[in-house]
mmCIF file of C-alpha atoms in Angstrom:
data_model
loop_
_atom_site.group_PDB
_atom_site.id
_atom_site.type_symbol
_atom_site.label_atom_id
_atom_site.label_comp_id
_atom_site.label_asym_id
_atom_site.label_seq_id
_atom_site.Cartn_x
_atom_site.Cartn_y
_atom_site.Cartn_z
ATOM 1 C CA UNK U 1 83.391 -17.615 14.989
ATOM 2 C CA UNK U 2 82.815 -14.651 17.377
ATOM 3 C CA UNK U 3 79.683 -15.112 19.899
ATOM 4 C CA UNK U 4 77.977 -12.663 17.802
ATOM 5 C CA UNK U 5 77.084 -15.154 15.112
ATOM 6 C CA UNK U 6 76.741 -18.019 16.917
ATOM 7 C CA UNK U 7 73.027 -15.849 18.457
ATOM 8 C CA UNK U 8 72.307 -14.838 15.043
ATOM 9 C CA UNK U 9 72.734 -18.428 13.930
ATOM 10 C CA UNK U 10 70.144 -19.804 16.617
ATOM 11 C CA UNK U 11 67.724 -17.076 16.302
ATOM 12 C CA UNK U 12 67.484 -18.142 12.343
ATOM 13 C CA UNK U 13 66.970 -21.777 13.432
ATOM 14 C CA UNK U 14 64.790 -21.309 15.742
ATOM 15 C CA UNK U 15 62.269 -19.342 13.551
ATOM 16 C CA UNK U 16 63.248 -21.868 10.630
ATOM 17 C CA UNK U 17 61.815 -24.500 12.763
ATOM 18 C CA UNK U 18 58.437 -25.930 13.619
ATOM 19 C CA UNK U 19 56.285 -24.619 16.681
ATOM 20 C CA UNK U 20 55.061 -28.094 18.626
ATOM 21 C CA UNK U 21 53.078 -28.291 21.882
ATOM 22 C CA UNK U 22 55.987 -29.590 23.543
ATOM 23 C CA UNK U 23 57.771 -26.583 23.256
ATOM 24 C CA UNK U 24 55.101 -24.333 25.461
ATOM 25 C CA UNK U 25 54.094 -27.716 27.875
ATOM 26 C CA UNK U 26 56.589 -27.317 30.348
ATOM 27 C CA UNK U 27 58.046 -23.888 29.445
ATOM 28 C CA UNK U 28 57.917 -21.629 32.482
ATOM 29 C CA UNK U 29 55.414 -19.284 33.624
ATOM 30 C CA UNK U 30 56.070 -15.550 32.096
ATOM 31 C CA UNK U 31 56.684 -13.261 34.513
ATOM 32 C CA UNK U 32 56.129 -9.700 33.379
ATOM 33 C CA UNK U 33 53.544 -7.279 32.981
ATOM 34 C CA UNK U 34 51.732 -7.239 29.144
ATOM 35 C CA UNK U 35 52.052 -3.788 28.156
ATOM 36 C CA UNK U 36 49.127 -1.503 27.781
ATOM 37 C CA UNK U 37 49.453 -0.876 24.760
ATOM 38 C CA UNK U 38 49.416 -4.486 23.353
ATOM 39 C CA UNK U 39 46.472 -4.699 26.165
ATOM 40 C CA UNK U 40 44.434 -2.085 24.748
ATOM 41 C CA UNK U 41 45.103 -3.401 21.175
ATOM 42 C CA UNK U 42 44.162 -6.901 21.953
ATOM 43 C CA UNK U 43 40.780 -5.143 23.463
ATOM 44 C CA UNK U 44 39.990 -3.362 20.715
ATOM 45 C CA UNK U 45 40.402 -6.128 18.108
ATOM 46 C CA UNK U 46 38.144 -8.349 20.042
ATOM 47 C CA UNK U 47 35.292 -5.328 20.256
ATOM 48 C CA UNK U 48 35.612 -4.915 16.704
ATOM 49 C CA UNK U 49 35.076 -9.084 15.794
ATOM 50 C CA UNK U 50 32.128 -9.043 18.422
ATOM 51 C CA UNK U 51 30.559 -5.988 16.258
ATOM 52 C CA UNK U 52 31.321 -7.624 13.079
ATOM 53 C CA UNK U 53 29.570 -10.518 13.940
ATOM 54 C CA UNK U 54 26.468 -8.757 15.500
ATOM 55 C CA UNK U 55 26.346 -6.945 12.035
ATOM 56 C CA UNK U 56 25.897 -9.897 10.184
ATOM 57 C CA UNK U 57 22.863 -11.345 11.901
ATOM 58 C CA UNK U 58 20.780 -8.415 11.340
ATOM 59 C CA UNK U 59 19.316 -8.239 7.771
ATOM 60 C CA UNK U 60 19.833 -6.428 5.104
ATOM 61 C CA UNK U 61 16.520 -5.020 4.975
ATOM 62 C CA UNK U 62 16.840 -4.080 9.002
ATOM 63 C CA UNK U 63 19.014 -1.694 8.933
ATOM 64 C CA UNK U 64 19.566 2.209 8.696
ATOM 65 C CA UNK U 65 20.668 3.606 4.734
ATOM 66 C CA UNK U 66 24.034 4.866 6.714
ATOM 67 C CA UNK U 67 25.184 1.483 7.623
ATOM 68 C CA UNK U 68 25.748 0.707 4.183
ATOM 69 C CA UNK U 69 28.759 1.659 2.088
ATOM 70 C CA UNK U 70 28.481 3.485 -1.206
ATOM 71 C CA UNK U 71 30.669 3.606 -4.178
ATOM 72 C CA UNK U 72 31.857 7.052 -5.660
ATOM 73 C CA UNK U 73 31.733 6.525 -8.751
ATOM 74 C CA UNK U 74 33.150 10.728 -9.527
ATOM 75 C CA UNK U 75 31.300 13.482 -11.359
ATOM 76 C CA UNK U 76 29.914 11.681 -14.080
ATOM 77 C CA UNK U 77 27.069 10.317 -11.721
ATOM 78 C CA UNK U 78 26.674 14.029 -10.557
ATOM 79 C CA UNK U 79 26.023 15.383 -13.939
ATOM 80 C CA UNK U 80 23.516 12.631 -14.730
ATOM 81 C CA UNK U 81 21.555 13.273 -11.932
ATOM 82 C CA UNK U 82 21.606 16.962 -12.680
ATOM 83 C CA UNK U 83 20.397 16.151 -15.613
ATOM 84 C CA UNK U 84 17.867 13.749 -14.890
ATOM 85 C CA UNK U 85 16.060 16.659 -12.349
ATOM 86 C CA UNK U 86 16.211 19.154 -14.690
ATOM 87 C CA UNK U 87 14.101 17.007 -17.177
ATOM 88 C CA UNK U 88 11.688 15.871 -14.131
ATOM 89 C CA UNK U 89 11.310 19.552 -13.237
ATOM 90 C CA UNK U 90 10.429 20.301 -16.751
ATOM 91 C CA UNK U 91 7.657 17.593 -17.352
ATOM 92 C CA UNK U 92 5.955 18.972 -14.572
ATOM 93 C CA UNK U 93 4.982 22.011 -16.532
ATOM 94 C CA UNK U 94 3.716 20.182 -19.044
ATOM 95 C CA UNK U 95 0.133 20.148 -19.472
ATOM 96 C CA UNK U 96 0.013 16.312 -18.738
ATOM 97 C CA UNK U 97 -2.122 13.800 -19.690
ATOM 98 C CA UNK U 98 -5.253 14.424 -21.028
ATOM 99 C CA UNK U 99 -7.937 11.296 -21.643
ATOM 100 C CA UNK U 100 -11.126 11.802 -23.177
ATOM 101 C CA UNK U 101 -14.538 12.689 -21.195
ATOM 102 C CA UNK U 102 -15.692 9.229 -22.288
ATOM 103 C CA UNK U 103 -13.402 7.724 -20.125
ATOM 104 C CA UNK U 104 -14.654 9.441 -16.971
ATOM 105 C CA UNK U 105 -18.458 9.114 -18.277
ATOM 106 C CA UNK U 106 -17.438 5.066 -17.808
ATOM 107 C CA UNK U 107 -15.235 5.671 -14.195
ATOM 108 C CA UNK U 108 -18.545 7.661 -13.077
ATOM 109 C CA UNK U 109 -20.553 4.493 -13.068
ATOM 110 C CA UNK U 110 -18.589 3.414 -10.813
ATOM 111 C CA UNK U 111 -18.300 5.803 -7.955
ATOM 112 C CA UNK U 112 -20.377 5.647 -4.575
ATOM 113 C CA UNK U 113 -22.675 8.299 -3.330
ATOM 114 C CA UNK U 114 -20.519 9.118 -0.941
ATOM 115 C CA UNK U 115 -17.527 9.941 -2.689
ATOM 116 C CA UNK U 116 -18.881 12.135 -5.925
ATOM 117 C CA UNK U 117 -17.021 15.449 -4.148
ATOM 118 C CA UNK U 118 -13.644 13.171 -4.535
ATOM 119 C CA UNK U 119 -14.580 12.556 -7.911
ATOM 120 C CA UNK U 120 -15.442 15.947 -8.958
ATOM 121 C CA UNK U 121 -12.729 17.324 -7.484
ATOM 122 C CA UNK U 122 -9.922 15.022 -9.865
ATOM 123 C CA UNK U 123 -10.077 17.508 -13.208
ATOM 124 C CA UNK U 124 -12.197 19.496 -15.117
ATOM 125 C CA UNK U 125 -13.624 16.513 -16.660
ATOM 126 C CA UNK U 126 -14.492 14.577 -14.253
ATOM 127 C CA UNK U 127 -16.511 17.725 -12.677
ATOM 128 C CA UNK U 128 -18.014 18.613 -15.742
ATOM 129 C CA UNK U 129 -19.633 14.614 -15.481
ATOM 130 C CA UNK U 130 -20.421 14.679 -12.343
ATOM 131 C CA UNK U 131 -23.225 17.391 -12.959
ATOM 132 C CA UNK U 132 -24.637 15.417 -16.407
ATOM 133 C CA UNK U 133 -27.849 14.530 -16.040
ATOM 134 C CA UNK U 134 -26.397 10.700 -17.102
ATOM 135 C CA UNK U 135 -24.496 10.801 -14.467
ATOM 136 C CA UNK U 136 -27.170 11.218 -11.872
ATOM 137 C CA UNK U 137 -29.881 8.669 -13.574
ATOM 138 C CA UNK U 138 -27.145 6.291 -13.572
ATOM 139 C CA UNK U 139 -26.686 6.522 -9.903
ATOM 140 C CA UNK U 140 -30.213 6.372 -9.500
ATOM 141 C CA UNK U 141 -30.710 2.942 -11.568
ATOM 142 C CA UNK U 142 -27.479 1.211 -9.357
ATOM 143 C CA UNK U 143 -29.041 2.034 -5.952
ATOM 144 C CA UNK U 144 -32.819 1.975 -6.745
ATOM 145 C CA UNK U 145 -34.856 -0.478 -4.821
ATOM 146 C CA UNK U 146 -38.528 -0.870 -4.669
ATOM 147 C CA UNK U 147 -39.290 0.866 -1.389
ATOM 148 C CA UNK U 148 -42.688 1.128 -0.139
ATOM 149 C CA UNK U 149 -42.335 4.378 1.542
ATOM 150 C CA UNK U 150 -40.805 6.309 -1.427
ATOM 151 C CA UNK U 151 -42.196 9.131 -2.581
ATOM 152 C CA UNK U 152 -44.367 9.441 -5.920
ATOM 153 C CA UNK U 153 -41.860 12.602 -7.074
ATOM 154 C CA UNK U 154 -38.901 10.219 -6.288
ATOM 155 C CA UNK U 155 -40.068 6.532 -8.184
ATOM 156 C CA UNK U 156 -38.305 6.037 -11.945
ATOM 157 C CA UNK U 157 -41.467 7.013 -14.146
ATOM 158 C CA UNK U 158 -41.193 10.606 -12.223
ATOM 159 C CA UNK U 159 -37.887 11.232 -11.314
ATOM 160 C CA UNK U 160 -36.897 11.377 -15.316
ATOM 161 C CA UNK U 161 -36.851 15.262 -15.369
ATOM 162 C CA UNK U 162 -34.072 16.946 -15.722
ATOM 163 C CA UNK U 163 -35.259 20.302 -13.621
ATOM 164 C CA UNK U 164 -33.907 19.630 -10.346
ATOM 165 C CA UNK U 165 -32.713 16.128 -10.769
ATOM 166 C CA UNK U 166 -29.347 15.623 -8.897
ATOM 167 C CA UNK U 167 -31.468 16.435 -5.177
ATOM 168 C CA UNK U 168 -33.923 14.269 -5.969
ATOM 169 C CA UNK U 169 -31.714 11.423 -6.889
ATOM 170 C CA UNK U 170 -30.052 12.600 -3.265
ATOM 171 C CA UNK U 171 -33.181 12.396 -1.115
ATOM 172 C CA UNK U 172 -34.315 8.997 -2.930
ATOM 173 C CA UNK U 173 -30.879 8.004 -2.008
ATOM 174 C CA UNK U 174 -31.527 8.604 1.821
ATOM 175 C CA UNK U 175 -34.343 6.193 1.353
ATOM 176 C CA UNK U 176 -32.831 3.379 -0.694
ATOM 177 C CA UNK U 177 -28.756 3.655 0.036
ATOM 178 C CA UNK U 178 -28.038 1.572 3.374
ATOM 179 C CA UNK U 179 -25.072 3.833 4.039
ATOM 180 C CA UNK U 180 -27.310 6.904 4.370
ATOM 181 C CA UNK U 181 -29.881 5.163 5.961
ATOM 182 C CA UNK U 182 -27.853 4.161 8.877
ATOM 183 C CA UNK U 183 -26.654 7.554 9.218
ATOM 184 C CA UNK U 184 -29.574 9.304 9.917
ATOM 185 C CA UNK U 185 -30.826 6.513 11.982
ATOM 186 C CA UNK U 186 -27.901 6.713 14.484
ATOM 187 C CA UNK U 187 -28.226 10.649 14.974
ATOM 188 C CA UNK U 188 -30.461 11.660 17.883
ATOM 189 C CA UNK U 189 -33.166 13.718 17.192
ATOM 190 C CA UNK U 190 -32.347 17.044 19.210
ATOM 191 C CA UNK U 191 -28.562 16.850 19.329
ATOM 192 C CA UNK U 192 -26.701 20.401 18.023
ATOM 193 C CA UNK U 193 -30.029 22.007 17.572
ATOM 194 C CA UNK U 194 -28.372 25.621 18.395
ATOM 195 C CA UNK U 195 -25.177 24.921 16.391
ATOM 196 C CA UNK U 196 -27.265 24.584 12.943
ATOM 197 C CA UNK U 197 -29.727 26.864 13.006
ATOM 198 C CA UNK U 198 -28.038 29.872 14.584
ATOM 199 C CA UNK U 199 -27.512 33.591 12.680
ATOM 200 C CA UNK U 200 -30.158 31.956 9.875
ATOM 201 C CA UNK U 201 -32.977 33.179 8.389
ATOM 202 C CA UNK U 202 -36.580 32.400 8.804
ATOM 203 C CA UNK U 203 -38.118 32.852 5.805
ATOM 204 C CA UNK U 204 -41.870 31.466 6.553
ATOM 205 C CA UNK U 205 -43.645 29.319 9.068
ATOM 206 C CA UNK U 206 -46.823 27.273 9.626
ATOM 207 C CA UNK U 207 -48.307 24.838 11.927
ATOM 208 C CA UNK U 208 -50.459 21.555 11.537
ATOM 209 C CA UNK U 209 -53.084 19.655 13.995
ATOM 210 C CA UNK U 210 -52.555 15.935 14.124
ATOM 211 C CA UNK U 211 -53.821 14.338 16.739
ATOM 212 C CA UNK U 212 -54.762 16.812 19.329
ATOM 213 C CA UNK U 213 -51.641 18.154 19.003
ATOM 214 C CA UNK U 214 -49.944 20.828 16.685
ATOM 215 C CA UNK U 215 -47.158 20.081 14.828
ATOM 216 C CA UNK U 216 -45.207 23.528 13.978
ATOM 217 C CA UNK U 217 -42.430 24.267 11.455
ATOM 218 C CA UNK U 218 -39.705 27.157 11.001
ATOM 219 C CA UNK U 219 -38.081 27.484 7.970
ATOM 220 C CA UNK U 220 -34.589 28.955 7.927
ATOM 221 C CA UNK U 221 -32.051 29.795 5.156
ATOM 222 C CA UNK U 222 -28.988 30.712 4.589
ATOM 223 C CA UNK U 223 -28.824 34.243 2.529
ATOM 224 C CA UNK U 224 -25.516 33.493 1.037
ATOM 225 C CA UNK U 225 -27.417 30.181 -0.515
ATOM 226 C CA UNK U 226 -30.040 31.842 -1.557
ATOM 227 C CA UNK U 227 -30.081 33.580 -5.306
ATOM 228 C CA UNK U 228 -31.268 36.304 -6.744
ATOM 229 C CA UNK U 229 -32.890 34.534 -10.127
ATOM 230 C CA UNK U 230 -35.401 32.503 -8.804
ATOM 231 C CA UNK U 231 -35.697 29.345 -11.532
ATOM 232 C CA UNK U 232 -38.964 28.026 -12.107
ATOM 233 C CA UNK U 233 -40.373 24.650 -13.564
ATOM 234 C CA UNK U 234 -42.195 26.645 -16.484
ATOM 235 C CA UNK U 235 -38.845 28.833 -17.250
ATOM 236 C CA UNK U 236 -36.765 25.495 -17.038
ATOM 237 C CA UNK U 237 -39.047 23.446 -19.469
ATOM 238 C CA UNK U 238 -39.319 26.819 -21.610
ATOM 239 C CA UNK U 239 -35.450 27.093 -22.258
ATOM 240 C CA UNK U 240 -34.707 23.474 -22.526
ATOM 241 C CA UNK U 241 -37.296 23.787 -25.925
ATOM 242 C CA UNK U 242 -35.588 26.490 -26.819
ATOM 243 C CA UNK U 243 -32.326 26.444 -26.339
ATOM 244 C CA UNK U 244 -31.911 22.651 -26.920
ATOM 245 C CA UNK U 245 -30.472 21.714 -24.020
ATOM 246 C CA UNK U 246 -27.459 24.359 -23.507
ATOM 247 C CA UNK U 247 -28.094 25.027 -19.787
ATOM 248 C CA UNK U 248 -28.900 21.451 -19.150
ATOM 249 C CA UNK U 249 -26.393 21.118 -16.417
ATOM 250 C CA UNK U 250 -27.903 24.353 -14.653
ATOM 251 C CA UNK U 251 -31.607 22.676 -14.432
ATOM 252 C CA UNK U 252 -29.948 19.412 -13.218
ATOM 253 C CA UNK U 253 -28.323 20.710 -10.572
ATOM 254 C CA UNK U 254 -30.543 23.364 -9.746
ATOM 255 C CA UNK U 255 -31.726 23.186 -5.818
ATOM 256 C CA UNK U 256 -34.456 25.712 -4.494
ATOM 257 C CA UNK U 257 -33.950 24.350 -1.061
ATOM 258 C CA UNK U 258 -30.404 24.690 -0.817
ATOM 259 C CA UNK U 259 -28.849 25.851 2.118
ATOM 260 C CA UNK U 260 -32.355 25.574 3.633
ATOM 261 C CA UNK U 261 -33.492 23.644 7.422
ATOM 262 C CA UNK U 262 -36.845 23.532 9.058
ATOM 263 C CA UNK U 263 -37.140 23.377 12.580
ATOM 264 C CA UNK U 264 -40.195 21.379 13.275
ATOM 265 C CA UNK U 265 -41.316 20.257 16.764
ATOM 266 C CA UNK U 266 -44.804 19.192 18.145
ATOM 267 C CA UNK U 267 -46.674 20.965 21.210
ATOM 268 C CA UNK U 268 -49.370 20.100 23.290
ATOM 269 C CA UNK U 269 -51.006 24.451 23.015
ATOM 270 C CA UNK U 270 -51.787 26.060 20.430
ATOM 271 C CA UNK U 271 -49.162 29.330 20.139
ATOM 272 C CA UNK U 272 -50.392 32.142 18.286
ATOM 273 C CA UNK U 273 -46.687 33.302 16.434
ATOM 274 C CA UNK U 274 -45.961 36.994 15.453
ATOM 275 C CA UNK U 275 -45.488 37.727 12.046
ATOM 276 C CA UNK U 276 -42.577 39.971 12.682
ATOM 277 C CA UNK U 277 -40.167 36.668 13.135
ATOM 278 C CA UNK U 278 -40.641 35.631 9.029
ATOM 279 C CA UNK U 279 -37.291 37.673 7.855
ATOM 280 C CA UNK U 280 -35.630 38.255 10.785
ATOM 281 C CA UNK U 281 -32.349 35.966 11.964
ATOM 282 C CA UNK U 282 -32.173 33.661 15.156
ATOM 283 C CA UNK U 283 -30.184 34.812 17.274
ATOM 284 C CA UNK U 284 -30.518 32.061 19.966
ATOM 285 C CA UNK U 285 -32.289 28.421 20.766
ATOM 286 C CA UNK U 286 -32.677 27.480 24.485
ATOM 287 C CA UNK U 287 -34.265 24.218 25.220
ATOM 288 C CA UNK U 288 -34.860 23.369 28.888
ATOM 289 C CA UNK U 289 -36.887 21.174 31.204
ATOM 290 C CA UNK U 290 -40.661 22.066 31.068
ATOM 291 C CA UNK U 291 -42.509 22.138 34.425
ATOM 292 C CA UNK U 292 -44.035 18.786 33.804
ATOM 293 C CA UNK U 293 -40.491 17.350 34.017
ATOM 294 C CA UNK U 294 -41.595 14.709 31.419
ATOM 295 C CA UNK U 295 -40.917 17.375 28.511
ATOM 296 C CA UNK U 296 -39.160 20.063 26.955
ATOM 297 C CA UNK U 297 -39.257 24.085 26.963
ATOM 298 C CA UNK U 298 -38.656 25.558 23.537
ATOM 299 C CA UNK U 299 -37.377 29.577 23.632
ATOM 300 C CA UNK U 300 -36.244 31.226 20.031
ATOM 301 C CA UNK U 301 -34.763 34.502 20.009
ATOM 302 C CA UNK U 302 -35.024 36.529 17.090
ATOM 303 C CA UNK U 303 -33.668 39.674 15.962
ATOM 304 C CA UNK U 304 -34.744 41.859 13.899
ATOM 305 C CA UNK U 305 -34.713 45.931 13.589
ATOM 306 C CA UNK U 306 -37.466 46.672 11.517
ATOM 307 C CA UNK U 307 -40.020 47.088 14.333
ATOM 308 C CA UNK U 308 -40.387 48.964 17.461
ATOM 309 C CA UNK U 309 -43.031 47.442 19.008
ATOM 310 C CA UNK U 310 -44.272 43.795 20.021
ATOM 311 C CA UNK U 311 -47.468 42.886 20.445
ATOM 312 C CA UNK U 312 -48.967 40.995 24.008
ATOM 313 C CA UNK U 313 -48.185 37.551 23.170
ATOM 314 C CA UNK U 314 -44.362 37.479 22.642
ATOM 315 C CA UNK U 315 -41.411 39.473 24.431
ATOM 316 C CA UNK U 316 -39.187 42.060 22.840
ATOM 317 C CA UNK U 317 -36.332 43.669 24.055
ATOM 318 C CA UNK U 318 -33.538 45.604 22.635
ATOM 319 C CA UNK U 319 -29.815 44.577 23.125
ATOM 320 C CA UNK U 320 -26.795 46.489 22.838
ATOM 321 C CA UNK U 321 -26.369 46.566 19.216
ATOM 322 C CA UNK U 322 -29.529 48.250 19.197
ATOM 323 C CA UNK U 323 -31.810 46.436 17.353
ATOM 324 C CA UNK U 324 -34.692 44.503 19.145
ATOM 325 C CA UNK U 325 -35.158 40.952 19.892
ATOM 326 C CA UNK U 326 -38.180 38.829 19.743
ATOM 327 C CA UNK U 327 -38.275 35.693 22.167
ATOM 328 C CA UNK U 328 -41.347 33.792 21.325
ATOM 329 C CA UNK U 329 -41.755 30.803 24.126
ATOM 330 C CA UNK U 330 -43.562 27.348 23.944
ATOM 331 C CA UNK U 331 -44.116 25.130 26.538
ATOM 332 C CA UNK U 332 -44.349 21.070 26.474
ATOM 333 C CA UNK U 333 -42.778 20.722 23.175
ATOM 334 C CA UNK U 334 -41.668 17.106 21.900
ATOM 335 C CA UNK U 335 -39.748 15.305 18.863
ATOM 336 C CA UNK U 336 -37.435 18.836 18.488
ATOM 337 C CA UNK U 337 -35.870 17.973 14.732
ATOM 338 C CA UNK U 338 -33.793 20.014 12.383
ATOM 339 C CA UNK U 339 -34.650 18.665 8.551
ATOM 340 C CA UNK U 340 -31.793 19.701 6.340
ATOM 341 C CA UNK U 341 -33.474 19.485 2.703
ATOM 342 C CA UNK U 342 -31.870 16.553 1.799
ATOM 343 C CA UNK U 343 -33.863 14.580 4.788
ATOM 344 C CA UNK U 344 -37.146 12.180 3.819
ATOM 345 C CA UNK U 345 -39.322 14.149 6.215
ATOM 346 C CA UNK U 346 -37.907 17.237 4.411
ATOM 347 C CA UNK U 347 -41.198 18.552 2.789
ATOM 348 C CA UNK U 348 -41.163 18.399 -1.481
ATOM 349 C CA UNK U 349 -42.435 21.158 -2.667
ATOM 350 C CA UNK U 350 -40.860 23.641 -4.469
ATOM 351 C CA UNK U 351 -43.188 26.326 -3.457
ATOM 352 C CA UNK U 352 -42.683 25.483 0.511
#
């Protein structure tokens, strides 16, 4: 047998055979190099167990949507979920579900004072209840509470009127409902005084004595509130005969005073006012320190250009616009106040 197959012969018995410890205990030390490329191999089999097992100690819930593996499953997926957005597309232009107004007459007992404009804003419905005169004496029975200081216009034997009921269900609510209570309690009294009244509209004024002192008020609206057909409490009882009821949710919602703040403020003089400033628009509100130092300086600007002349007691100029200004001036004034018409010093009547 050549020496050829005697190696061949070995080689197949030695991988035929067994691997024991005995056969690497005292085998000699190796001494070459690895290669790199069995290094680098070794390396990067090593990283990739180490990642492996990282992976599978975070949760399935903790990680990203592109760590996971999807299946193609080929076009027929694709054309069913082609299929299934052209259908949602089309149900959108549908005209939806539709429940009856009964349904919202029953949510609308429900809802808090402070969120009928989220409520009124869900459909057509649900706006159409929220001016029913139900609606409102509803609202009225939840949050009324026997309250000493509440007004005879506001108690239940009175406020069963359909003329102008949703604000006065709203101003009993700023005496009853703790919400609104707390609200006005936390504002200070002459905080953003310029900010709400500026650029309105004084449409009358008068002054009170009480105590020695006189108690003055400025009414102011805003023209774009105001309307053209005045509605009356004769005209409203008239048509509701009448008419049985068709413009019932005009009356109920009906507010004279809309849109509508008095500035009222107390002073130690008497101030004779010019009659010029009823119909002309504030232009400015300064309030400084008054030479006391213990109280306030009140100055109103108002402008007007109907008239070209002021008399003694109050100061006109003209600006660059060209129509004059009116600053009328009073000195130790206290307890400044703006009384939007929902407020419970807001005065009642409708002829104010």
């Amino acid at each position: 047998m050549s020496k050829g197959g005697k190696k061949e012969a070995r080689k197949n018995f030695e991988i035929e055979s067994d691997i024991k410890l005995s056969d690497f205990a005292n085998s000699s030390a190796s001494g070459g190099r690895i290669r790199k490329s069995v290094g680098k191999n070794f390396i990067k089999n090593a990283k990739e167990i180490t990642k492996n097992e990282e992976e599978e100690e975070i949760l399935w819930y903790d990680r990203d949507l592109d760590e996971f593996e999807f299946l193609d499953l080929g076009n027929g997926v694709k054309k069913k979920q082609l299929k299934t957005k052209a259908s949602s597309g089309e149900s959108f232009k549908g005209p939806g579900i539709q429940f009856p107004i009964d349904v919202w007459y029953l949510i609308g007992q429900y809802v808090k004072p402070e969120d009928v404009k989220l409520f009124a804003n869900i459909c057509k419905d649900s706006y159409k209840v929220s001016r029913s005169f139900s609606f409102w004496m509803e609202m009225y029975r939840r949050f009324y509470k026997p309250v000493d200081h509440l007004p005879t216009r506001l108690q239940p034997e009175c406020i069963e009127q359909e003329f102008c009921l949703k604000s006065s269900v709203i101003r009993a609510l700023y005496l009853m409902y703790p919400k609104f209570i707390t609200q006005l309690s936390s504002r200070l009294p002459n905080t953003d005084v310029v900010n709400e009244l500026s650029n309105l509209c004084c449409s009358s004024m008068w002054r009170l004595q009480v105590n020695e002192k006189w108690v003055f008020h400025f009414k102011f609206q805003n023209v774009t509130h105001s309307s053209d057909t005045r509605i009356t409490y004769r005209v409203a009882i008239k048509d509701l005969w009448t008419n049985h009821g068709e413009k019932q949710d005009v009356y109920v919602n009906h507010n004279p005073d809309a849109g509508c703040k008095i500035l009222r403020f107390t002073s130690s003089y008497f101030m004779v006012v010019s009659q010029k400033v009823i119909g002309s628009r504030l232009s400015g509100v300064r309030i400084s320190l008054a030479h006391d130092m213990r109280r306030h300086k009140l100055q109103l600007m108002f402008r007007h250009s109907n008239y070209n002349q002021s008399d003694n007691r109050s100061n006109m100029s003209k600006d660059n616009s060209g129509s004059y200004s009116d600053i009328v001036e009073f000195d130790a004034v206290e307890n400044v106040m703006v009384l939007n018409w929902w407020h419970p010093q807001y005065p009642l009547g409708y002829n104010v």
